C-alpha positions as MATLAB code, in Angstrom:
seq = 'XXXXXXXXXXXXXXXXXXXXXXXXXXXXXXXXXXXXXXXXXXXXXXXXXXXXXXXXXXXXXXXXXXXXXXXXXXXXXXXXXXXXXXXXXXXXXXXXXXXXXXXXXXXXXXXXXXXXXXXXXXXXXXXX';
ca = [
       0.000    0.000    0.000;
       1.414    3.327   -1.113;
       1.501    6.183    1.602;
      -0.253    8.838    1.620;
       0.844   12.439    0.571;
       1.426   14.760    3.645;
      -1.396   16.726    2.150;
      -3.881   13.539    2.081;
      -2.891   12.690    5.675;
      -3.845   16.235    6.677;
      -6.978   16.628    4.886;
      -7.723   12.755    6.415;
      -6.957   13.957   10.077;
      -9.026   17.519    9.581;
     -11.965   15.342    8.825;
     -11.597   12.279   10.952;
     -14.388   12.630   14.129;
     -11.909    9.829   16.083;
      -8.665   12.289   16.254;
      -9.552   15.143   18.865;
      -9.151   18.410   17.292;
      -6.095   19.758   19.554;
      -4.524   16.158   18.895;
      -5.212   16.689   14.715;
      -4.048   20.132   14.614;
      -0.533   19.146   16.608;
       0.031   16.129   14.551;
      -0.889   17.733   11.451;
       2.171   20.110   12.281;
       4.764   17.409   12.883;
       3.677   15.015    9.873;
       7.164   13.571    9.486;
       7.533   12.729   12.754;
       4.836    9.876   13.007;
       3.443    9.264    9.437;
       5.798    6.373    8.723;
       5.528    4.795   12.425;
       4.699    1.282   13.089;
       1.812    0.575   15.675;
       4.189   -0.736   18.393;
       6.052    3.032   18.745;
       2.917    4.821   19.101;
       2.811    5.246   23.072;
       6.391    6.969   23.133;
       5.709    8.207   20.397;
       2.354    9.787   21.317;
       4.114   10.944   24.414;
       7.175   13.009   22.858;
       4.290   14.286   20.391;
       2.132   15.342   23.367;
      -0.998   13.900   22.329;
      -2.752   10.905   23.275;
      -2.328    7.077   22.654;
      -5.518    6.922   21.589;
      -5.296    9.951   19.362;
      -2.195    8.819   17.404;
      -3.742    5.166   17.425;
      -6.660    6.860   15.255;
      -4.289    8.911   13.001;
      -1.893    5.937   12.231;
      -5.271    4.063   11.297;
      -5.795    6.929    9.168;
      -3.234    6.239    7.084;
      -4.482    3.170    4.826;
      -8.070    5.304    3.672;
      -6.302    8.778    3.761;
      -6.272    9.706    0.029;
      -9.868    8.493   -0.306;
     -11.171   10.659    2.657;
      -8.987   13.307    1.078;
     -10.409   13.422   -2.249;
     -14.035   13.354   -0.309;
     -13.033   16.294    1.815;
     -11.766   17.882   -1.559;
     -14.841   16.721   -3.520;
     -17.651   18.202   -0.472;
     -15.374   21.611   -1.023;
     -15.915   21.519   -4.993;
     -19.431   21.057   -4.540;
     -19.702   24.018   -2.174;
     -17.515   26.320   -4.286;
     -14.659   25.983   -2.514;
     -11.288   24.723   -2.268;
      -9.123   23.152    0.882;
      -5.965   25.198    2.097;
      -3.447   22.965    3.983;
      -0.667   23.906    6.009;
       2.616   23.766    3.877;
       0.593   25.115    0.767;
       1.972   28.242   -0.663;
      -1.634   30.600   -0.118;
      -2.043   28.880    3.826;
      -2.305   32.603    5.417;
       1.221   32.360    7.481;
      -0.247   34.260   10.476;
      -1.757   31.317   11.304;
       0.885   29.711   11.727;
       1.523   31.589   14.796;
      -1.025   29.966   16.497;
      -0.463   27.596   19.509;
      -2.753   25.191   17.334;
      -2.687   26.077   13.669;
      -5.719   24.645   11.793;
      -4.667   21.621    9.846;
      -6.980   22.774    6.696;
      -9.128   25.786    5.996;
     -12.216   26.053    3.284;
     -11.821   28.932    1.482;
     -14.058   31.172   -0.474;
     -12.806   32.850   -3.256;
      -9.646   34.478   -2.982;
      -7.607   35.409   -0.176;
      -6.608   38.795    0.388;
      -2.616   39.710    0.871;
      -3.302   42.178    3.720;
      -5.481   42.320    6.671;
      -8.607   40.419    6.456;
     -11.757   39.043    7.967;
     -12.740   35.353    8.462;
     -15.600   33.640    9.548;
     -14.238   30.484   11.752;
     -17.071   27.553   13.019;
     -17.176   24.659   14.451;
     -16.189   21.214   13.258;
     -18.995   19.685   15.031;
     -21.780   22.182   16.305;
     -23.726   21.340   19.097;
     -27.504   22.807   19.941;
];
């Protein structure tokens, strides 16, 4: 089985419900570090990472189905009108990269603008 692309694995671990969003958003920055592990590394692993076992279980499982649930993340945008921004792609807005937890991926609307700008941020799983 081929592996995935680092930007497959991050779409995959935006979208997966089973990887926390703190936990997706750290691993998603440190790609190299744990993409190519084997199942038996993950709890020191998951400890130098600082996320948990669990968490880096789900995102090594990831790895097998990653460029399909990539191309449906990037097929759902399409439909919407809009296209997936991952971190390491040219036009990912570098602020954000500031961030104590950048986002892993970011929809985007049209184009972005070089200077200041607004966004509208939401939930990955709203709750009434």
């Amino acid at each position: 089985m081929p592996s995935p692309s680092p930007r497959e694995l991050t779409l995959a671990l935006n979208a997966a419900p089973a990887v926390p969003r703190a936990a997706a958003c750290l691993l998603a920055g440190c790609l190299d570090a744990w993409m190519d592990a084997v199942a038996g590394e993950a709890p020191a692993l998951a400890r130098d990472l600082g996320v948990s076992r669990r968490a880096l279980s789900a995102a090594l499982a990831l790895r097998g189905r990653a460029a399909q649930l990539a191309g449906q993340e990037v097929d759902a945008a399409a439909r919407e009108g809009a296209r997936l921004l991952v971190r390491g792609d040219a036009d990912y807005p570098p602020p954000l990269l500031h961030l104590s937890l950048p986002p892993p991926a970011l929809y985007c609307l049209g184009e972005l603008a070089p200077g200041p700008a607004v966004a509208v941020v939401g939930s990955r799983r709203a709750e009434s």
